[in-house]
PDB file of C-alpha atoms in Angstrom:
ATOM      1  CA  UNK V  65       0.000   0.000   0.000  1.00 44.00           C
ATOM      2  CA  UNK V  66       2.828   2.762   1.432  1.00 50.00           C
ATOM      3  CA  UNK V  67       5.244   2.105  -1.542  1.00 51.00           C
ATOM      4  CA  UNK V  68       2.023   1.918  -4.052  1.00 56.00           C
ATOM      5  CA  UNK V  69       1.820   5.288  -2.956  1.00 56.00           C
ATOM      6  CA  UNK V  70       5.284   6.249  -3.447  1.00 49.00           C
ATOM      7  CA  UNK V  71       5.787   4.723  -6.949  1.00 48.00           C
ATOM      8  CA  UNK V  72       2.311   7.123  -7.961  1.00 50.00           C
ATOM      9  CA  UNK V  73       3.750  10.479  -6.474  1.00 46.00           C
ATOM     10  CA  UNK V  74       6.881   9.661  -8.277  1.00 46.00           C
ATOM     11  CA  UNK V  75       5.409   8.895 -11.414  1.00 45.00           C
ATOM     12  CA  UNK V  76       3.327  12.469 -10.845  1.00 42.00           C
ATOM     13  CA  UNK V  77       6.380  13.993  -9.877  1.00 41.00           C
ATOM     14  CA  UNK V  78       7.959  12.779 -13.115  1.00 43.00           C
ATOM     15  CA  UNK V  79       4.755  13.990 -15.286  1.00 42.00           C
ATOM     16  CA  UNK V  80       4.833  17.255 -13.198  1.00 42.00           C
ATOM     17  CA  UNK V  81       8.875  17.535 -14.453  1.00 43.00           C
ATOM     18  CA  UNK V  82       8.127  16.638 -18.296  1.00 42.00           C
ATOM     19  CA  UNK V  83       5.362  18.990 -18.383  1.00 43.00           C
ATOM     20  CA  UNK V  84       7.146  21.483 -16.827  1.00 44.00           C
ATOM     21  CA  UNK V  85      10.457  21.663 -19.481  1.00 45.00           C
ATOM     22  CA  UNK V  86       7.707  21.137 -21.955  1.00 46.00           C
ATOM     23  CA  UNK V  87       6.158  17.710 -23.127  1.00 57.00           C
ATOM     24  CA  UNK V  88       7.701  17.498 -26.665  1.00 86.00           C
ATOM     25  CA  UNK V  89      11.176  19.211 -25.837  1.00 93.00           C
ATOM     26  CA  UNK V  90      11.422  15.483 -23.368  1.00 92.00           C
ATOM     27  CA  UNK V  91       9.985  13.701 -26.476  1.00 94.00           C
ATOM     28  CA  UNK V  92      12.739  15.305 -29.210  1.00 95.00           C
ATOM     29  CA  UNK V  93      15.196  14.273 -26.657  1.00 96.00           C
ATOM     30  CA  UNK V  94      13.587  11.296 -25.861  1.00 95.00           C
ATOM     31  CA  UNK V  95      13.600  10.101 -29.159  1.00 95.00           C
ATOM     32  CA  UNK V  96      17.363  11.087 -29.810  1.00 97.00           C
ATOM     33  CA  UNK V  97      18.112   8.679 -26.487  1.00 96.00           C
ATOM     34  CA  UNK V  98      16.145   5.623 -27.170  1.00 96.00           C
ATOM     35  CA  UNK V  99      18.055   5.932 -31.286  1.00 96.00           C
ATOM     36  CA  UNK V 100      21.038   5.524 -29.501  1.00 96.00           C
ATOM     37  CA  UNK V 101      21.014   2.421 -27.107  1.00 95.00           C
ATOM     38  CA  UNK V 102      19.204   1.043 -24.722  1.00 93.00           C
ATOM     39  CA  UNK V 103      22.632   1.747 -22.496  1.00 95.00           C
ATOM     40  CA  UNK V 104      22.864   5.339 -23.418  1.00 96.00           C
ATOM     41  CA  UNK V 105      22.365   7.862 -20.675  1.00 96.00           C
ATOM     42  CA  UNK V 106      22.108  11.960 -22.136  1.00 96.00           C
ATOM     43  CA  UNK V 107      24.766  13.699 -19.788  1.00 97.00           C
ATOM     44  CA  UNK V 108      24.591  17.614 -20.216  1.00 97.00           C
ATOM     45  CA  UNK V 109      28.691  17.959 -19.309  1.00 96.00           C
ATOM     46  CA  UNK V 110      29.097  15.992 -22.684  1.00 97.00           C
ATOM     47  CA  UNK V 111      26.905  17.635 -24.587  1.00 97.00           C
ATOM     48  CA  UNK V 112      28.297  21.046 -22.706  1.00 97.00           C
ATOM     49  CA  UNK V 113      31.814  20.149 -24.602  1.00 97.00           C
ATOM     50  CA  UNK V 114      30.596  19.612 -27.949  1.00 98.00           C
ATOM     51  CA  UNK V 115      28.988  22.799 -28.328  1.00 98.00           C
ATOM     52  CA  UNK V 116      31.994  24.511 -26.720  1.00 97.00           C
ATOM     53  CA  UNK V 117      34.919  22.752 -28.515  1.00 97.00           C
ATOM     54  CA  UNK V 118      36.980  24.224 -30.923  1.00 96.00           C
ATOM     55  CA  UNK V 119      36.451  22.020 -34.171  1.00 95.00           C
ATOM     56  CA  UNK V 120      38.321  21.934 -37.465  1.00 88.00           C
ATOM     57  CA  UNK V 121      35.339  21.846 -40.233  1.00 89.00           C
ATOM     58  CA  UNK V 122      35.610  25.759 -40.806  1.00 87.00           C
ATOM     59  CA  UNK V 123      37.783  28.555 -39.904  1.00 86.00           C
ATOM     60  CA  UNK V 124      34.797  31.171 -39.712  1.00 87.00           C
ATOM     61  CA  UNK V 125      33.105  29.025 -37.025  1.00 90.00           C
ATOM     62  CA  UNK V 126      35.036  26.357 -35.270  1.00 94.00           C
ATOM     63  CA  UNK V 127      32.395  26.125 -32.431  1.00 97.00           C
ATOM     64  CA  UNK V 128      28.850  26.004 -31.742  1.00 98.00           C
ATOM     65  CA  UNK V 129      29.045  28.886 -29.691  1.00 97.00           C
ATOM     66  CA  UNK V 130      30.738  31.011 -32.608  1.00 96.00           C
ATOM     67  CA  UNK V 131      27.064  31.952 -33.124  1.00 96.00           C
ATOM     68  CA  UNK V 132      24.967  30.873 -30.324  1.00 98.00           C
ATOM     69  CA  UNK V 133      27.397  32.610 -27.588  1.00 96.00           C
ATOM     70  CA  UNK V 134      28.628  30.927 -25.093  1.00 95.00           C
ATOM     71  CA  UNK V 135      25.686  31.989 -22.654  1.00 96.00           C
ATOM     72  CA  UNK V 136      22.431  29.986 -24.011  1.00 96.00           C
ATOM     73  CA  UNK V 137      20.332  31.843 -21.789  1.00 96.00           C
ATOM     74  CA  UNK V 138      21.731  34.828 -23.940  1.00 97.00           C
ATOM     75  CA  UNK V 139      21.026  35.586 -27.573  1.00 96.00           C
ATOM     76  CA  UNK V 140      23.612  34.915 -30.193  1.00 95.00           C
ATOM     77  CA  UNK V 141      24.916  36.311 -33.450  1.00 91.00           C
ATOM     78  CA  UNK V 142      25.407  34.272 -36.593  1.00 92.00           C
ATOM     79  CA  UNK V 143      29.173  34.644 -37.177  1.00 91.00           C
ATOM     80  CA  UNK V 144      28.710  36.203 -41.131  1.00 89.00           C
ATOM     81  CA  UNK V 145      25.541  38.043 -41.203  1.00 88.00           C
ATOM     82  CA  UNK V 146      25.356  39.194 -37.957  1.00 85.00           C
ATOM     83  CA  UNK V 147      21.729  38.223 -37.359  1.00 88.00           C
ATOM     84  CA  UNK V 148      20.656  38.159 -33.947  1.00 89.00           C
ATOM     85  CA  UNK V 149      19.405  33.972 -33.155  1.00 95.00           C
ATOM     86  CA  UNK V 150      17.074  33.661 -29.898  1.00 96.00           C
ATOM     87  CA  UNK V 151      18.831  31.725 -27.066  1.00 97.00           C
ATOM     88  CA  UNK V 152      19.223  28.357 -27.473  1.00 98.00           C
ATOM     89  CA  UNK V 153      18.780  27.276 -23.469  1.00 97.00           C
ATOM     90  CA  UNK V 154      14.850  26.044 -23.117  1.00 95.00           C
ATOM     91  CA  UNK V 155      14.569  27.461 -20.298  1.00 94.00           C
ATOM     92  CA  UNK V 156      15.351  31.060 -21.609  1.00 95.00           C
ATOM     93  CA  UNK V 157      13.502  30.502 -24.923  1.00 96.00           C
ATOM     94  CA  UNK V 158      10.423  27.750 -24.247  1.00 94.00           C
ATOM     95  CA  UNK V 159       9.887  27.309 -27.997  1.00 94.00           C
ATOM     96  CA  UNK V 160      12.826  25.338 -28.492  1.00 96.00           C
ATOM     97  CA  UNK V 161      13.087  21.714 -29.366  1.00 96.00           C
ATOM     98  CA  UNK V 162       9.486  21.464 -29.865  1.00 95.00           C
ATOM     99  CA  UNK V 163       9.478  20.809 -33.776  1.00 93.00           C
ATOM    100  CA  UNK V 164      11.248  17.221 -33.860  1.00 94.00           C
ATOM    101  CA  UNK V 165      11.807  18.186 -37.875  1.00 91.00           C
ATOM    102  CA  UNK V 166      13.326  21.810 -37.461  1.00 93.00           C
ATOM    103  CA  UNK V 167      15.827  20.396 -34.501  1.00 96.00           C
ATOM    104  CA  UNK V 168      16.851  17.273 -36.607  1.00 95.00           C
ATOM    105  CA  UNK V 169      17.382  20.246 -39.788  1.00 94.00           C
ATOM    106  CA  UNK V 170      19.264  22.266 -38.326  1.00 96.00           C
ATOM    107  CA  UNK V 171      21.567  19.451 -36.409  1.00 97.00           C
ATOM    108  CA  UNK V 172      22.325  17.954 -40.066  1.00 94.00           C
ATOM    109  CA  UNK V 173      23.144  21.287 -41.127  1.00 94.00           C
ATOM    110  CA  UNK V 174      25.286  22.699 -38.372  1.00 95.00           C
ATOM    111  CA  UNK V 175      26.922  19.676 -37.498  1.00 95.00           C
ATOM    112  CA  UNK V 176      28.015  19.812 -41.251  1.00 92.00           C
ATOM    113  CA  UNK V 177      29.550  22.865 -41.028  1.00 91.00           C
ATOM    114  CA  UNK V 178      31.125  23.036 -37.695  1.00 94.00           C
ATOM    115  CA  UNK V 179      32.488  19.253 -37.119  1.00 95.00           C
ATOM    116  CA  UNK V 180      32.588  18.296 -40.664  1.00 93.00           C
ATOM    117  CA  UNK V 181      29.992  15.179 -40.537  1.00 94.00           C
ATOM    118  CA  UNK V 182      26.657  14.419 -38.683  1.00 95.00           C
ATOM    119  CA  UNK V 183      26.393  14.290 -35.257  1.00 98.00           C
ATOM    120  CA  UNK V 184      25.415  10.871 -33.611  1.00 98.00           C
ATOM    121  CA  UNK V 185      22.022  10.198 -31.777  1.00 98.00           C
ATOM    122  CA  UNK V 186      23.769  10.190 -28.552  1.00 98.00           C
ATOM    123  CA  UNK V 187      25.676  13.581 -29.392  1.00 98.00           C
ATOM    124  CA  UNK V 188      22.091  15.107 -30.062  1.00 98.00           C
ATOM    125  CA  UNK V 189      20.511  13.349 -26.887  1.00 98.00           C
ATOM    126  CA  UNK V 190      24.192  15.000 -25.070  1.00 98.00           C
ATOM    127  CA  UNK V 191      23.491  18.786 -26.434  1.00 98.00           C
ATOM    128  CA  UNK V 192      19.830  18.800 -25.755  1.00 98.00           C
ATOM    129  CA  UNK V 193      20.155  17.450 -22.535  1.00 97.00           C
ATOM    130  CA  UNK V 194      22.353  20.513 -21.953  1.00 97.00           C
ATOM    131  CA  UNK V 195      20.475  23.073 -23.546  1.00 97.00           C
ATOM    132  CA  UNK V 196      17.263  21.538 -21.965  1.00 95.00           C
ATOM    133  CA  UNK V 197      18.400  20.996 -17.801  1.00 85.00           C
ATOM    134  CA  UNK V 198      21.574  21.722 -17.874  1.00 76.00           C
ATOM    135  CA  UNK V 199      21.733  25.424 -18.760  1.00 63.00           C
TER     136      UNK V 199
ATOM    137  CA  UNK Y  32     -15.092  56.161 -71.512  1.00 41.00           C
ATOM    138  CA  UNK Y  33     -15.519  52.530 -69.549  1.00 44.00           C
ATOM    139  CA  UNK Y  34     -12.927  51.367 -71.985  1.00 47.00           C
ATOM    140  CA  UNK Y  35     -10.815  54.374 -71.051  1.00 45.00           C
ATOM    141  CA  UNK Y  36     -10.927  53.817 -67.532  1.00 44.00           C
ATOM    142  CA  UNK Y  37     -10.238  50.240 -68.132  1.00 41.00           C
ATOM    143  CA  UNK Y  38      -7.089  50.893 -70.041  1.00 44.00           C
ATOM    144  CA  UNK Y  39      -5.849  53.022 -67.479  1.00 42.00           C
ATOM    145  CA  UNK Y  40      -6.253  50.605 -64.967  1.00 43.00           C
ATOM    146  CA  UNK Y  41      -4.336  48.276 -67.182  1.00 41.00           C
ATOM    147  CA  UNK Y  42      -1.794  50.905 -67.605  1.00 40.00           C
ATOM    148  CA  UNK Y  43      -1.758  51.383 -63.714  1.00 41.00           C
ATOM    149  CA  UNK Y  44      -1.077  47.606 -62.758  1.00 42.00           C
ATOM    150  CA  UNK Y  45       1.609  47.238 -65.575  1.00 40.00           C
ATOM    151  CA  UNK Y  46       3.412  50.217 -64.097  1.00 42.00           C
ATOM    152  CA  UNK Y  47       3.158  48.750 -60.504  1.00 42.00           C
ATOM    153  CA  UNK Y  48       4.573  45.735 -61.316  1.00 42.00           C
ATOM    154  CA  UNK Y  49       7.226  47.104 -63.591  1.00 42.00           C
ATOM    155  CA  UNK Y  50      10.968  45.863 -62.208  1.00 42.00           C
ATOM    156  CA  UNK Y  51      11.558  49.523 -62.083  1.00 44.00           C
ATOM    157  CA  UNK Y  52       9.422  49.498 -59.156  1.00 45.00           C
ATOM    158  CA  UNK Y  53      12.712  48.403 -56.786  1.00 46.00           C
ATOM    159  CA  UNK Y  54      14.417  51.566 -57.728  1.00 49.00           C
ATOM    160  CA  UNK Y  55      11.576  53.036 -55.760  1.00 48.00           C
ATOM    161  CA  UNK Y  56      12.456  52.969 -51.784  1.00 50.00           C
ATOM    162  CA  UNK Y  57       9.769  51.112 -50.920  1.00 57.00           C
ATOM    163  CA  UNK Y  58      10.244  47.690 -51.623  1.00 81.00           C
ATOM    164  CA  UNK Y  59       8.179  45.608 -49.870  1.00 85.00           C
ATOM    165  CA  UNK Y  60       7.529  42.257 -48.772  1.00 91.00           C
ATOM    166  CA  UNK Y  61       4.714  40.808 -51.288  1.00 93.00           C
ATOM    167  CA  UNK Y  62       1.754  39.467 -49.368  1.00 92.00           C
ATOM    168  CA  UNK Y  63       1.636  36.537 -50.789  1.00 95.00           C
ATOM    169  CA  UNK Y  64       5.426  35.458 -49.434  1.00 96.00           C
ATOM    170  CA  UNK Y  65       4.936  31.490 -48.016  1.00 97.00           C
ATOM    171  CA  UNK Y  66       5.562  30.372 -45.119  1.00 96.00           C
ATOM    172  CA  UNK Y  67       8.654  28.292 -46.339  1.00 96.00           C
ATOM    173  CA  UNK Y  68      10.221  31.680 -47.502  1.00 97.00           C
ATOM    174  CA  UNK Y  69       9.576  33.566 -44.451  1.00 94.00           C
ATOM    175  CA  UNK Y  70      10.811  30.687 -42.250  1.00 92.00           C
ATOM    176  CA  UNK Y  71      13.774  29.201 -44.027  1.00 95.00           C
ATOM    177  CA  UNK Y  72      15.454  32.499 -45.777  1.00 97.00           C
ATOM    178  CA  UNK Y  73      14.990  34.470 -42.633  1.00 94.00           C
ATOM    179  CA  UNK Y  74      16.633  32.099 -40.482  1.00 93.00           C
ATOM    180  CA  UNK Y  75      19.920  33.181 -41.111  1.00 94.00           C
ATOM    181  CA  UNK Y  76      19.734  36.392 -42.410  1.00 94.00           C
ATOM    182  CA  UNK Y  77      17.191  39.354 -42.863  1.00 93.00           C
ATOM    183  CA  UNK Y  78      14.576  37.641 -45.780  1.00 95.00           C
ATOM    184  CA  UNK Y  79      15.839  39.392 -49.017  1.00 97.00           C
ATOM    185  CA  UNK Y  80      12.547  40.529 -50.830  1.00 96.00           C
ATOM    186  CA  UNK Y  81      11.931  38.747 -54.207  1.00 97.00           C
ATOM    187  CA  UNK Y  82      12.665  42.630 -55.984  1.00 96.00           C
ATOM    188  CA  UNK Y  83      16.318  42.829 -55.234  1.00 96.00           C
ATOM    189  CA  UNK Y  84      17.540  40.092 -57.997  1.00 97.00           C
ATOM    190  CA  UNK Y  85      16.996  39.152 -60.915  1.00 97.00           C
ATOM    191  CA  UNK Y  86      15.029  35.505 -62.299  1.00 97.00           C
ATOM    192  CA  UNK Y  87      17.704  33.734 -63.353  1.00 98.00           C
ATOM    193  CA  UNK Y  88      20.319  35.148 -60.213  1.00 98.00           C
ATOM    194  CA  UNK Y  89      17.619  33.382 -57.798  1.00 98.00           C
ATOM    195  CA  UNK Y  90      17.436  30.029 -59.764  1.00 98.00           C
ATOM    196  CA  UNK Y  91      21.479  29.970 -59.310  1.00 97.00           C
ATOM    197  CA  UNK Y  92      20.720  30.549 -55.605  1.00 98.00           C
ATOM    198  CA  UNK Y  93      18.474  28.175 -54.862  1.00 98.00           C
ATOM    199  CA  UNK Y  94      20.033  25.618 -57.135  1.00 97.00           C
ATOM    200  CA  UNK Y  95      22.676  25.631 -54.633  1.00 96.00           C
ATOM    201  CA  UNK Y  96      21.541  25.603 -51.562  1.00 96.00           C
ATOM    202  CA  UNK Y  97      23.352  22.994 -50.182  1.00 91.00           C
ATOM    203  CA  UNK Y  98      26.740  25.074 -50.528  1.00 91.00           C
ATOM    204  CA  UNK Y  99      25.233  28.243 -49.936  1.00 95.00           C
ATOM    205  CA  UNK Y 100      27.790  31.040 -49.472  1.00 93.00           C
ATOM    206  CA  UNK Y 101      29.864  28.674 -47.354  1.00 86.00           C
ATOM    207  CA  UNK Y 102      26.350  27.483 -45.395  1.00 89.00           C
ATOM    208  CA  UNK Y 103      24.361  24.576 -46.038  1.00 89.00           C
ATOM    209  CA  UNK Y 104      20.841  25.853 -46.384  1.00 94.00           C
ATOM    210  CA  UNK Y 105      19.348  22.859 -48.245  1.00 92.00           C
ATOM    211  CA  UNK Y 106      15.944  22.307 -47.110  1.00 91.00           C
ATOM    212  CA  UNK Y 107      12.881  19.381 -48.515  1.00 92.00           C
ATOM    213  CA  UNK Y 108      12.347  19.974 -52.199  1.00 95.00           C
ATOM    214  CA  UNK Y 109       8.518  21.039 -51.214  1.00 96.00           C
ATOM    215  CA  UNK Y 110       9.413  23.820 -49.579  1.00 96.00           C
ATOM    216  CA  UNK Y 111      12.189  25.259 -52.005  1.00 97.00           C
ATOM    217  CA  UNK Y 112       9.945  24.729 -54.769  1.00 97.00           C
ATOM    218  CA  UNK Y 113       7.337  27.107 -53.143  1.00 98.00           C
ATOM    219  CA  UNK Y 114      10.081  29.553 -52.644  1.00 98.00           C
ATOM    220  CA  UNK Y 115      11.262  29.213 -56.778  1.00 98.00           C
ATOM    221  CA  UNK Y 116       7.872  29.715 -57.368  1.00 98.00           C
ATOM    222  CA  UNK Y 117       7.100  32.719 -55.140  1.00 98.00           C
ATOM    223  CA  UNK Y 118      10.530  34.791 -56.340  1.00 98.00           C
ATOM    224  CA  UNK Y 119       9.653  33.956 -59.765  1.00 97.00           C
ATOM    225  CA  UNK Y 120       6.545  35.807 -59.514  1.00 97.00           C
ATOM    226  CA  UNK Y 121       8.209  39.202 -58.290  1.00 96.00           C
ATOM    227  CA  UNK Y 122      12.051  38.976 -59.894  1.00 96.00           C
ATOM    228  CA  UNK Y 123      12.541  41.242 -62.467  1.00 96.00           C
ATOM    229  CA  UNK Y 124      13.525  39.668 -65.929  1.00 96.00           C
ATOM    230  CA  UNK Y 125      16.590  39.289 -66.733  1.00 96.00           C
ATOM    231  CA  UNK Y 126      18.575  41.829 -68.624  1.00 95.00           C
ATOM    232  CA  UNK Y 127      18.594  44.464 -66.176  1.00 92.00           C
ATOM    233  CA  UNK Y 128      20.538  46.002 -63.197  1.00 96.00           C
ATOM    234  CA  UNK Y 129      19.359  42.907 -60.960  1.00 97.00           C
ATOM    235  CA  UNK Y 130      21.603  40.385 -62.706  1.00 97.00           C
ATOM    236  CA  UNK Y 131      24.300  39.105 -60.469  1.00 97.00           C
ATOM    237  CA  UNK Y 132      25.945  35.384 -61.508  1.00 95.00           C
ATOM    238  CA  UNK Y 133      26.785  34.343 -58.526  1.00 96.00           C
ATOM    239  CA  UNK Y 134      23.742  35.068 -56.746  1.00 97.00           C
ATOM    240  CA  UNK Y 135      24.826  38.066 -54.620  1.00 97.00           C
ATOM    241  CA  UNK Y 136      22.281  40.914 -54.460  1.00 97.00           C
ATOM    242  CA  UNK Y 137      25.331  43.026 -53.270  1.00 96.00           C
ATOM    243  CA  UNK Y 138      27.234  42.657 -56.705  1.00 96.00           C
ATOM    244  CA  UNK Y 139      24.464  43.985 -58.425  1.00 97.00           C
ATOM    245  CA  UNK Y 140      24.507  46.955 -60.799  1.00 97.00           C
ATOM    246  CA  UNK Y 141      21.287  48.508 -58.918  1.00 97.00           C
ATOM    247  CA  UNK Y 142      23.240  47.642 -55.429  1.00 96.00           C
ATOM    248  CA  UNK Y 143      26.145  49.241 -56.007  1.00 95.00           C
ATOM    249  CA  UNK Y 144      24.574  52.526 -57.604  1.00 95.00           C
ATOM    250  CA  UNK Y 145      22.471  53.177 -54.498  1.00 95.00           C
ATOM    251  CA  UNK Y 146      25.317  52.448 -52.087  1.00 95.00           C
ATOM    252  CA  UNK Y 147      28.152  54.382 -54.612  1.00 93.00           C
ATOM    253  CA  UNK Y 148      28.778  56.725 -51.585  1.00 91.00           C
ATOM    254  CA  UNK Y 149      29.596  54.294 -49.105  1.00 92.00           C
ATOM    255  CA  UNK Y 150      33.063  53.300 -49.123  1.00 89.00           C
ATOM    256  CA  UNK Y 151      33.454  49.551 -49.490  1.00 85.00           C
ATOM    257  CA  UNK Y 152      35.629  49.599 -46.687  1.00 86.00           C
ATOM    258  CA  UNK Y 153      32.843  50.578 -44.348  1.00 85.00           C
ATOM    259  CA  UNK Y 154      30.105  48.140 -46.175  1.00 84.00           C
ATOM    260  CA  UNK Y 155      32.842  45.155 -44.361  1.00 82.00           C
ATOM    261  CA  UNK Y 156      34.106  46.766 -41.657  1.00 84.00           C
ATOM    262  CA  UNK Y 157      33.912  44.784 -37.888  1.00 82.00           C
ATOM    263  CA  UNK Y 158      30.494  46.576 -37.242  1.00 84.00           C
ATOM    264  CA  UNK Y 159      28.725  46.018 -40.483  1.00 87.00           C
ATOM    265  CA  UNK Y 160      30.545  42.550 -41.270  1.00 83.00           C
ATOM    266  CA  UNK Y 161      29.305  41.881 -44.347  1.00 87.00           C
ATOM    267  CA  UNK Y 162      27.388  44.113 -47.306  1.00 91.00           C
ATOM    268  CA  UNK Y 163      24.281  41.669 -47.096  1.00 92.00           C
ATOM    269  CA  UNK Y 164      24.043  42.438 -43.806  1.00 91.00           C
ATOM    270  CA  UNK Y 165      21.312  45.105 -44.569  1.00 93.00           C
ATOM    271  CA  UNK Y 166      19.820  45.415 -41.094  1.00 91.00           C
ATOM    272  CA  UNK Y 167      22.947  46.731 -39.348  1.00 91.00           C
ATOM    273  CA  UNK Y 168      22.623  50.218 -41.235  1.00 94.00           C
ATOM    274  CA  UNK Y 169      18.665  49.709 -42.651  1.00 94.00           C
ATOM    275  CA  UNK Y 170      16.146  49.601 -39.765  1.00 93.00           C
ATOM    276  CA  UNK Y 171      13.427  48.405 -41.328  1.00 92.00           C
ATOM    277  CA  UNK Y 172      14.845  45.973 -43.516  1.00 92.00           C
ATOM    278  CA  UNK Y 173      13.061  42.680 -41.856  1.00 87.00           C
ATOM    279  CA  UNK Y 174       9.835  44.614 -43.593  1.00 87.00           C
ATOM    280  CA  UNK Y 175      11.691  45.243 -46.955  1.00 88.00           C
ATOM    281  CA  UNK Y 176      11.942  49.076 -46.191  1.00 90.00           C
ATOM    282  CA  UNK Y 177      15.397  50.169 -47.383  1.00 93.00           C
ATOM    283  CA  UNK Y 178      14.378  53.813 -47.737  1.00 90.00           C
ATOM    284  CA  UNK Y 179      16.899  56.093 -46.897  1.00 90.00           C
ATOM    285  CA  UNK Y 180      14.814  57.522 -44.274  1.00 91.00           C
ATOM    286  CA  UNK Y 181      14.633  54.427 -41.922  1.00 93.00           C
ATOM    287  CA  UNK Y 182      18.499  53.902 -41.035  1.00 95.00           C
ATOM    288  CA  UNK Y 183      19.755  53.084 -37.880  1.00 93.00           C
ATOM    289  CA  UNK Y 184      22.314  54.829 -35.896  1.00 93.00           C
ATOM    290  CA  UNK Y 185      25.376  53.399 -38.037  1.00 91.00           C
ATOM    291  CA  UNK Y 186      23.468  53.599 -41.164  1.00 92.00           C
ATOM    292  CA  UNK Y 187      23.075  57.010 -40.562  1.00 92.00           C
ATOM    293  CA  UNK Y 188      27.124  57.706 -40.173  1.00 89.00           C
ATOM    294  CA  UNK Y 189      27.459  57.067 -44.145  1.00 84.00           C
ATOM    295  CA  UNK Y 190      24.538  58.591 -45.019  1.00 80.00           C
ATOM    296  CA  UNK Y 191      25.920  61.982 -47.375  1.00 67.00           C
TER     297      UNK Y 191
END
């Protein structure tokens, strides 16, 4: 009875959590996890290093941060045009990560361009787990 | 005198749409723009209104979207189709001061007249970064509104 009651608060608790950062955000990262491994845990430190590293693909913008800043509760500034992009942490900027099609676009692109190939499931699941909680 | 009035309106509409209409300050942002355009080319930059280049300098552009100025910008094949489509109603025809071969509204004829007091220096200096980067000097330029009137603060520094 007692830990019937547990298990349902933390299953609320859980619901209460996911609907707080936003159902589909959890479900674009979600869905990023499961595609890579049953054994694969998101951890927001890794996903904190790939968007910070210095990478060789192109000498205009070796890093994620080149133009989303290295604040994603802050704006950023594409590194050529100079256009302005809204803050990439969720909690600054709620309506991120909740279009599983423009997320997965603009990963293929700017993965492209910064690292010089796609990023892997698990790298996705890593960044949005950082730009989700961890930021 | 129906007939009359009916020819001028005629005469009215063709002027409106004429390509000379760019020259005029007020370019603006057709009504008709879809949502692909307004989402996808204003993603990275300010949305350059359909006016600014010429047919065939927009088919080279979105022919290559995938190495776009040094970006990828390639996007499903629905959605850049409804963008061909839209700048192909409002280009100008070819032939004119639009033209630019390699897609660069900033290496056009018409571009370079209205900015031939400007110093090319300044057009890529730190602040400005980049020629196509019309919003750092025009104010209104998310609208289409390049008028001369509607500059912001570093705009106005090379204004004559």
């Amino acid at each position: 009875m007692k830990t019937r009651h547990i298990v349902a608060l933390i299953a609320g608790c859980t619901l209460y959590a996911a609907a707080a950062f936003g159902e589909t955000q959890q479900t674009v990262l979600g869905g990023y996890s499961t595609q890579a491994g049953s054994s694969f845990t998101p951890s927001p430190d890794r996903g904190r290093s790939l968007f910070a590293a210095n990478h060789s693909a192109s000498a205009d913008f070796p890093s994620c941060t080149k133009c989303h800043g290295s604040d994603p509760g802050a704006s950023g500034k594409h590194a050529i045009t100079g256009k302005t992009i809204a803050p990439m942490s969720a909690r600054a900027n709620p309506e991120r990560f909740t279009d599983a099609a423009k997320t997965e676009k603009w990963f293929r692109r700017n993965c492209r361009e910064v690292i010089g190939r796609e990023c892997s499931a698990g790298e996705k699941a890593d960044v949005l787990a950082y730009l989700i909680k961890g930021s | 005198m129906r007939r009359l009035a009916c020819a001028g309106a005629a005469l009215l509409a063709a002027l409106a749409s004429a390509p000379t209409l760019a020259d005029s300050a007020s370019i603006r942002v057709p009504a008709d723009a879809p949502a692909a355009w307004k989402n996808e080319c204003s993603s990275c930059h300010v949305a350059y209104p359909p006016q600014l280049l010429g047919k065939s300098s927009w088919h080279t552009v979105m022919k290559g979207l995938d190495k776009h100025f040094g970006s990828d910008a390639s996007m499903a094949a629905a959605d850049a189709k409804a963008i061909t489509d839209f700048l192909d109603r409002y280009a100008p025809p070819d032939g004119g001061r639009h033209d630019a071969a390699n897609g660069r509204i900033t290496q056009t004829q018409w571009f370079k007249r209205k900015h031939r007091e400007i110093p090319a220096s300044a057009l890529s200096s730190k602040e400005v970064r980049s020629a196509a980067n019309c919003q750092a000097c025009h104010s209104s330029a998310e609208k289409g509104v390049f008028s001369e009137h509607q500059l912001t603060p570093l705009g106005r520094r090379f204004e004559d």
